[in-house]
mmCIF file of C-alpha atoms and ligand atoms in Angstrom:
data_model
loop_
_atom_site.group_PDB
_atom_site.id
_atom_site.type_symbol
_atom_site.label_atom_id
_atom_site.label_comp_id
_atom_site.label_asym_id
_atom_site.label_seq_id
_atom_site.Cartn_x
_atom_site.Cartn_y
_atom_site.Cartn_z
ATOM 1 C CA MET A 300 11.003 -10.132 5.980
ATOM 2 C CA THR A 301 10.032 -9.292 9.524
ATOM 3 C CA CYS A 302 6.825 -8.743 11.396
ATOM 4 C CA VAL A 303 6.975 -6.528 14.427
ATOM 5 C CA GLN A 304 6.600 -8.664 17.525
ATOM 6 C CA LYS A 305 7.774 -6.095 20.012
ATOM 7 C CA CYS A 306 9.615 -2.909 19.216
ATOM 8 C CA ARG A 307 10.048 0.672 20.260
ATOM 9 C CA THR A 308 8.064 3.587 18.854
ATOM 10 C CA ASP A 309 9.610 4.520 15.569
ATOM 11 C CA GLU A 310 8.899 8.242 15.917
ATOM 12 C CA GLU A 311 12.515 9.306 15.359
ATOM 13 C CA SER A 312 13.146 7.348 12.192
ATOM 14 C CA ARG A 313 9.710 8.343 10.874
ATOM 15 C CA LYS A 314 10.480 12.015 11.136
ATOM 16 C CA THR A 315 13.984 11.674 9.722
ATOM 17 C CA VAL A 316 12.907 9.821 6.648
ATOM 18 C CA PHE A 317 9.973 12.141 5.994
ATOM 19 C CA THR A 318 12.378 15.002 5.483
ATOM 20 C CA ILE A 319 13.915 13.108 2.548
ATOM 21 C CA LEU A 320 10.624 13.138 0.668
ATOM 22 C CA SER A 321 10.744 16.503 -1.017
ATOM 23 C CA MET A 322 8.726 16.136 -4.232
ATOM 24 C CA SER A 323 5.427 14.529 -5.093
ATOM 25 C CA LYS A 324 5.861 10.765 -5.122
ATOM 26 C CA VAL A 325 3.185 8.451 -6.434
ATOM 27 C CA ILE A 326 2.789 5.034 -4.839
ATOM 28 C CA ALA A 327 0.161 2.602 -6.120
ATOM 29 C CA ILE A 328 -1.140 -0.430 -4.270
ATOM 30 C CA LEU A 329 -2.175 -2.820 -7.002
ATOM 31 C CA ASN A 330 -3.161 -6.408 -7.499
ATOM 32 C CA GLN A 331 -5.720 -7.738 -9.936
ATOM 33 C CA LYS A 332 -6.719 -10.243 -7.278
ATOM 34 C CA GLY A 333 -9.519 -9.043 -5.018
ATOM 35 C CA GLY A 334 -9.417 -8.822 -1.246
ATOM 36 C CA VAL A 335 -5.642 -8.885 -0.766
ATOM 37 C CA GLY A 336 -5.592 -5.681 1.318
ATOM 38 C CA LYS A 337 -5.084 -2.939 -1.291
ATOM 39 C CA THR A 338 -7.517 -0.497 0.332
ATOM 40 C CA THR A 339 -6.407 -1.331 3.876
ATOM 41 C CA LEU A 340 -2.774 -0.742 3.017
ATOM 42 C CA ALA A 341 -3.459 2.373 0.931
ATOM 43 C CA VAL A 342 -5.445 3.999 3.754
ATOM 44 C CA HIS A 343 -2.810 3.071 6.336
ATOM 45 C CA LEU A 344 0.173 4.159 4.256
ATOM 46 C CA ALA A 345 -1.533 7.485 3.556
ATOM 47 C CA THR A 346 -2.213 7.884 7.269
ATOM 48 C CA ALA A 347 1.369 7.053 8.242
ATOM 49 C CA PHE A 348 2.659 9.632 5.767
ATOM 50 C CA ALA A 349 0.201 12.286 6.981
ATOM 51 C CA ARG A 350 1.055 11.599 10.629
ATOM 52 C CA GLY A 351 4.646 12.359 9.746
ATOM 53 C CA GLY A 352 3.632 15.824 8.548
ATOM 54 C CA GLN A 353 3.509 15.197 4.811
ATOM 55 C CA SER A 354 0.694 16.434 2.592
ATOM 56 C CA VAL A 355 -0.966 13.363 1.149
ATOM 57 C CA LEU A 356 -3.666 12.657 -1.401
ATOM 58 C CA LEU A 357 -5.373 9.275 -1.477
ATOM 59 C CA LEU A 358 -6.665 8.480 -4.929
ATOM 60 C CA ASP A 359 -9.363 5.819 -5.130
ATOM 61 C CA ALA A 360 -8.954 4.173 -8.540
ATOM 62 C CA ASP A 361 -11.518 1.486 -7.776
ATOM 63 C CA ALA A 362 -15.093 1.979 -9.006
ATOM 64 C CA GLN A 363 -16.265 0.161 -5.842
ATOM 65 C CA GLY A 364 -15.155 3.334 -4.039
ATOM 66 C CA SER A 365 -13.982 1.590 -0.864
ATOM 67 C CA ALA A 366 -11.470 4.279 0.092
ATOM 68 C CA LEU A 367 -14.140 6.926 -0.516
ATOM 69 C CA ASP A 368 -16.551 4.954 1.695
ATOM 70 C CA TRP A 369 -13.877 4.750 4.389
ATOM 71 C CA ALA A 370 -13.388 8.521 4.220
ATOM 72 C CA ALA A 371 -17.152 9.127 4.360
ATOM 73 C CA ALA A 372 -17.481 6.945 7.479
ATOM 74 C CA ARG A 373 -14.796 8.927 9.270
ATOM 75 C CA GLN A 374 -15.947 11.490 11.837
ATOM 76 C CA GLY A 375 -14.110 14.720 12.347
ATOM 77 C CA GLU A 376 -11.271 16.366 10.509
ATOM 78 C CA PRO A 377 -9.738 14.167 7.767
ATOM 79 C CA LEU A 378 -5.952 13.771 7.756
ATOM 80 C CA PHE A 379 -5.877 13.902 3.960
ATOM 81 C CA PRO A 380 -8.295 14.257 1.032
ATOM 82 C CA VAL A 381 -9.587 11.214 -0.823
ATOM 83 C CA ILE A 382 -10.686 11.575 -4.436
ATOM 84 C CA GLY A 383 -12.146 9.051 -6.848
ATOM 85 C CA LEU A 384 -10.608 8.555 -10.273
ATOM 86 C CA PRO A 385 -11.462 5.045 -11.493
ATOM 87 C CA LYS A 386 -10.366 5.777 -15.040
ATOM 88 C CA ALA A 387 -7.793 4.599 -17.521
ATOM 89 C CA SER A 388 -6.556 8.185 -17.801
ATOM 90 C CA ILE A 389 -4.976 8.396 -14.330
ATOM 91 C CA HIS A 390 -1.489 8.773 -15.754
ATOM 92 C CA LYS A 391 -2.626 11.724 -17.859
ATOM 93 C CA GLU A 392 -4.725 13.488 -15.215
ATOM 94 C CA LEU A 393 -2.634 12.898 -12.113
ATOM 95 C CA PRO A 394 0.209 15.392 -12.654
ATOM 96 C CA ALA A 395 -2.193 18.352 -12.783
ATOM 97 C CA LEU A 396 -4.115 17.163 -9.711
ATOM 98 C CA THR A 397 -1.252 16.304 -7.429
ATOM 99 C CA SER A 398 1.598 18.745 -7.832
ATOM 100 C CA SER A 399 0.908 20.325 -4.435
ATOM 101 C CA TYR A 400 1.171 17.040 -2.490
ATOM 102 C CA ASP A 401 4.272 15.394 -1.117
ATOM 103 C CA ALA A 402 2.826 11.966 -1.735
ATOM 104 C CA VAL A 403 -0.053 10.416 -3.642
ATOM 105 C CA ILE A 404 -1.264 6.946 -2.735
ATOM 106 C CA ILE A 405 -3.363 5.112 -5.320
ATOM 107 C CA ASP A 406 -5.771 2.422 -4.132
ATOM 108 C CA GLY A 407 -6.038 0.150 -7.151
ATOM 109 C CA PRO A 408 -9.026 -1.789 -8.458
ATOM 110 C CA PRO A 409 -9.280 -5.574 -8.706
ATOM 111 C CA ARG A 410 -9.627 -6.965 -12.225
ATOM 112 C CA VAL A 411 -9.873 -3.725 -14.232
ATOM 113 C CA HIS A 412 -6.785 -3.975 -16.418
ATOM 114 C CA ASP A 413 -6.816 -0.641 -18.204
ATOM 115 C CA VAL A 414 -7.184 1.359 -14.962
ATOM 116 C CA ALA A 415 -4.450 -0.663 -13.269
ATOM 117 C CA ARG A 416 -2.152 -0.187 -16.253
ATOM 118 C CA SER A 417 -2.782 3.556 -16.151
ATOM 119 C CA ALA A 418 -2.016 3.587 -12.391
ATOM 120 C CA ILE A 419 1.293 1.813 -13.034
ATOM 121 C CA MET A 420 2.199 4.415 -15.643
ATOM 122 C CA ALA A 421 1.437 7.181 -13.117
ATOM 123 C CA SER A 422 3.535 5.711 -10.306
ATOM 124 C CA ASP A 423 7.053 5.918 -8.943
ATOM 125 C CA LEU A 424 6.474 2.745 -6.957
ATOM 126 C CA VAL A 425 3.915 -0.039 -7.288
ATOM 127 C CA LEU A 426 3.357 -2.290 -4.286
ATOM 128 C CA VAL A 427 1.670 -5.623 -4.879
ATOM 129 C CA PRO A 428 0.099 -6.996 -1.688
ATOM 130 C CA VAL A 429 0.127 -10.763 -1.514
ATOM 131 C CA GLN A 430 -1.409 -12.891 1.205
ATOM 132 C CA PRO A 431 0.516 -15.949 2.349
ATOM 133 C CA SER A 432 -1.457 -18.373 0.225
ATOM 134 C CA PRO A 433 -0.534 -20.328 -2.897
ATOM 135 C CA TYR A 434 -3.588 -18.862 -4.639
ATOM 136 C CA ASP A 435 -2.190 -15.369 -4.217
ATOM 137 C CA VAL A 436 1.239 -16.457 -5.403
ATOM 138 C CA TRP A 437 -0.216 -18.025 -8.567
ATOM 139 C CA ALA A 438 -2.469 -15.029 -9.194
ATOM 140 C CA ALA A 439 0.523 -12.666 -9.048
ATOM 141 C CA LYS A 440 1.436 -13.692 -12.590
ATOM 142 C CA GLU A 441 -1.400 -11.548 -13.888
ATOM 143 C CA ILE A 442 -0.113 -8.316 -12.376
ATOM 144 C CA ILE A 443 3.455 -9.110 -13.469
ATOM 145 C CA ASP A 444 2.228 -9.380 -17.065
ATOM 146 C CA LEU A 445 0.454 -6.055 -16.728
ATOM 147 C CA MET A 446 3.544 -4.440 -15.262
ATOM 148 C CA ASN A 447 5.642 -5.681 -18.136
ATOM 149 C CA GLU A 448 3.212 -4.017 -20.537
ATOM 150 C CA ALA A 449 3.261 -0.745 -18.619
ATOM 151 C CA ALA A 450 7.044 -0.783 -18.146
ATOM 152 C CA VAL A 451 7.417 -0.197 -21.871
ATOM 153 C CA PHE A 452 5.887 3.254 -21.321
ATOM 154 C CA ARG A 453 7.448 4.012 -17.944
ATOM 155 C CA PRO A 454 10.540 1.900 -17.287
ATOM 156 C CA SER A 455 11.498 3.917 -14.189
ATOM 157 C CA THR A 456 8.549 2.657 -12.111
ATOM 158 C CA GLN A 457 9.763 0.490 -9.222
ATOM 159 C CA MET A 458 7.695 -2.508 -8.209
ATOM 160 C CA ALA A 459 7.737 -4.788 -5.191
ATOM 161 C CA PHE A 460 5.689 -7.452 -3.475
ATOM 162 C CA LEU A 461 4.431 -6.864 0.042
ATOM 163 C CA VAL A 462 3.183 -9.682 2.254
ATOM 164 C CA ASN A 463 -0.078 -8.771 3.954
ATOM 165 C CA ARG A 464 -1.950 -10.819 6.573
ATOM 166 C CA LYS A 465 1.149 -12.726 7.550
ATOM 167 C CA ILE A 466 0.283 -15.120 10.357
ATOM 168 C CA VAL A 467 2.526 -14.506 13.352
ATOM 169 C CA ASN A 468 4.773 -17.399 14.408
ATOM 170 C CA THR A 469 4.165 -19.581 11.373
ATOM 171 C CA ALA A 470 6.471 -20.702 8.593
ATOM 172 C CA ILE A 471 3.970 -19.717 5.959
ATOM 173 C CA GLY A 472 5.440 -16.205 5.617
ATOM 174 C CA ARG A 473 8.820 -17.714 4.797
ATOM 175 C CA ASP A 474 7.186 -20.101 2.337
ATOM 176 C CA VAL A 475 5.438 -17.293 0.495
ATOM 177 C CA ALA A 476 8.717 -15.365 0.269
ATOM 178 C CA GLU A 477 10.338 -18.393 -1.310
ATOM 179 C CA ALA A 478 7.466 -18.900 -3.737
ATOM 180 C CA LEU A 479 7.500 -15.221 -4.759
ATOM 181 C CA SER A 480 11.221 -15.366 -5.504
ATOM 182 C CA GLU A 481 10.232 -17.142 -8.742
ATOM 183 C CA TYR A 482 8.926 -13.799 -9.986
ATOM 184 C CA PRO A 483 11.146 -10.938 -11.139
ATOM 185 C CA LEU A 484 9.956 -8.524 -8.413
ATOM 186 C CA PRO A 485 11.683 -7.914 -5.082
ATOM 187 C CA LEU A 486 9.849 -8.460 -1.798
ATOM 188 C CA LEU A 487 9.713 -5.672 0.785
ATOM 189 C CA LYS A 488 11.458 -6.419 4.075
ATOM 190 C CA SER A 489 8.392 -5.153 5.962
ATOM 191 C CA ALA A 490 5.307 -7.316 6.194
ATOM 192 C CA VAL A 491 1.905 -6.601 7.669
ATOM 193 C CA CYS A 492 0.468 -9.281 9.911
ATOM 194 C CA GLN A 493 -3.054 -10.593 10.216
ATOM 195 C CA ARG A 494 -4.484 -8.366 12.941
ATOM 196 C CA VAL A 495 -8.137 -7.833 13.720
ATOM 197 C CA ALA A 496 -7.469 -4.144 14.442
ATOM 198 C CA PHE A 497 -7.236 -3.481 10.676
ATOM 199 C CA ALA A 498 -10.770 -4.726 10.055
ATOM 200 C CA GLU A 499 -12.228 -3.269 13.259
ATOM 201 C CA SER A 500 -10.911 0.237 12.652
ATOM 202 C CA ALA A 501 -12.003 0.352 8.988
ATOM 203 C CA ALA A 502 -15.719 0.128 9.776
ATOM 204 C CA GLN A 503 -15.656 3.567 11.427
ATOM 205 C CA GLY A 504 -13.368 5.240 8.920
ATOM 206 C CA LEU A 505 -10.497 4.855 11.343
ATOM 207 C CA THR A 506 -7.066 3.279 11.208
ATOM 208 C CA VAL A 507 -5.056 1.286 13.687
ATOM 209 C CA PHE A 508 -3.343 4.553 14.667
ATOM 210 C CA ASP A 509 -6.677 5.841 15.972
ATOM 211 C CA LEU A 510 -7.079 2.729 18.120
ATOM 212 C CA ASP A 511 -3.548 2.926 19.525
ATOM 213 C CA PRO A 512 -0.507 4.434 17.818
ATOM 214 C CA GLU A 513 1.747 2.181 19.903
ATOM 215 C CA MET A 514 0.046 -1.109 19.078
ATOM 216 C CA LEU A 515 1.894 -3.691 16.995
ATOM 217 C CA ALA A 516 -0.278 -3.078 13.956
ATOM 218 C CA SER A 517 0.607 0.647 14.040
ATOM 219 C CA GLN A 518 4.287 -0.120 14.429
ATOM 220 C CA GLU A 519 4.156 -2.432 11.421
ATOM 221 C CA VAL A 520 2.568 0.246 9.272
ATOM 222 C CA ASP A 521 5.177 2.779 10.386
ATOM 223 C CA LEU A 522 7.993 0.402 9.483
ATOM 224 C CA LEU A 523 6.359 -0.217 6.118
ATOM 225 C CA ALA A 524 6.011 3.537 5.523
ATOM 226 C CA THR A 525 9.673 4.071 6.382
ATOM 227 C CA GLU A 526 10.777 1.395 3.925
ATOM 228 C CA VAL A 527 8.508 2.810 1.222
ATOM 229 C CA ARG A 528 9.821 6.341 1.733
ATOM 230 C CA GLU A 529 13.378 5.150 1.452
ATOM 231 C CA LEU A 530 12.546 3.393 -1.815
ATOM 232 C CA VAL A 531 11.016 6.469 -3.450
ATOM 233 C CA ALA A 532 13.388 9.073 -1.971
HETATM 234 N N1 LIG B 202 -3.470 -7.201 7.749
HETATM 235 C C1 LIG B 202 -4.767 -7.456 7.884
HETATM 236 N N2 LIG B 202 -5.243 -8.044 9.016
HETATM 237 C C2 LIG B 202 -6.566 -8.314 9.146
HETATM 238 N N3 LIG B 202 -7.490 -8.041 8.208
HETATM 239 C C3 LIG B 202 -7.068 -7.458 7.062
HETATM 240 C C4 LIG B 202 -5.702 -7.131 6.841
HETATM 241 N N4 LIG B 202 -5.607 -6.559 5.610
HETATM 242 C C5 LIG B 202 -6.850 -6.526 5.099
HETATM 243 N N5 LIG B 202 -7.733 -7.076 5.958
HETATM 244 C C6 LIG B 202 -9.182 -7.261 5.762
HETATM 245 O O1 LIG B 202 -9.351 -8.009 4.540
HETATM 246 C C7 LIG B 202 -10.496 -7.571 3.835
HETATM 247 C C8 LIG B 202 -10.087 -7.151 2.422
HETATM 248 O O2 LIG B 202 -9.215 -6.031 2.546
HETATM 249 P P1 LIG B 202 -9.265 -4.842 1.502
HETATM 250 O O3 LIG B 202 -10.659 -4.392 1.269
HETATM 251 O O4 LIG B 202 -8.265 -3.858 1.952
HETATM 252 O O5 LIG B 202 -8.747 -5.615 0.200
HETATM 253 P P2 LIG B 202 -8.743 -5.065 -1.305
HETATM 254 O O6 LIG B 202 -7.576 -5.717 -1.985
HETATM 255 O O7 LIG B 202 -8.784 -3.592 -1.316
HETATM 256 O O8 LIG B 202 -10.092 -5.649 -1.866
HETATM 257 P P3 LIG B 202 -10.748 -5.291 -3.313
HETATM 258 O O9 LIG B 202 -9.943 -6.087 -4.303
HETATM 259 O O10 LIG B 202 -12.168 -5.780 -3.207
HETATM 260 O O11 LIG B 202 -10.613 -3.831 -3.520
HETATM 261 C C9 LIG B 202 -11.100 -6.433 4.670
HETATM 262 O O12 LIG B 202 -12.112 -6.975 5.465
HETATM 263 C C10 LIG B 202 -9.927 -5.962 5.526
HETATM 264 O O13 LIG B 202 -10.370 -5.410 6.766
HETATM 265 MG MG1 LIG B 203 -10.093 -2.264 -2.323
#
């Protein structure tokens, strides 16, 4: 697991990997625990995909409507549409809604089990953001149980943990990786660090790419998007 400390612009690899993505892929960001960064990561992954020239739909499966609020706060031309579907029928309705998109990102709800289960059944890949805290590691059991239930209906869905809000230059990221290895899900190599730019940009319906596409936060999201694309290709 690495956080970007200093690296080159990943423009080349971004474009190369985008070409691999040729059919609609559904990626859900889910965790029953609240406040782990589901919406932040969903909005940023969707943006990274769209910046690479892919047609993207962001589906807000949370009745709080945070991704919809983010889209409403944004000025100017949106990079991708955001629709709300906080229902347990996502897996039934999604294929008809999304066939024209290269990628669909689902921003999952906290707590609501039936909607989350439906999102898992709709997805090629489920990412579970986990903050480097023992509370998040313990709480992950809940989503694992839900995934086991959903896997009966869709065994092909891939699932992985993703560390969000990693604190730069601390051992805590390594500790969380070790703690998560107790669970039967892999951990993505990419991690997203604790960076104030994520919170600052969200308030205006922006992303870290709008602040500076070369900043470390943007580079981290690009590396994450590249890893995700490779997984679903
Ligand atoms: N990597 C990060 N660095 C700094 N702040 C972050 C990061 N990721 C998320 N945040 C902040 O953490 C808070 C919670 O994030 P977010 O709303 O994305 O979580 P969530 O899992 O979608 O929450 P909910 O369960 O309520 O839907 C927000 O204020 C967001 O700006
Ligand atoms: Mg949210």
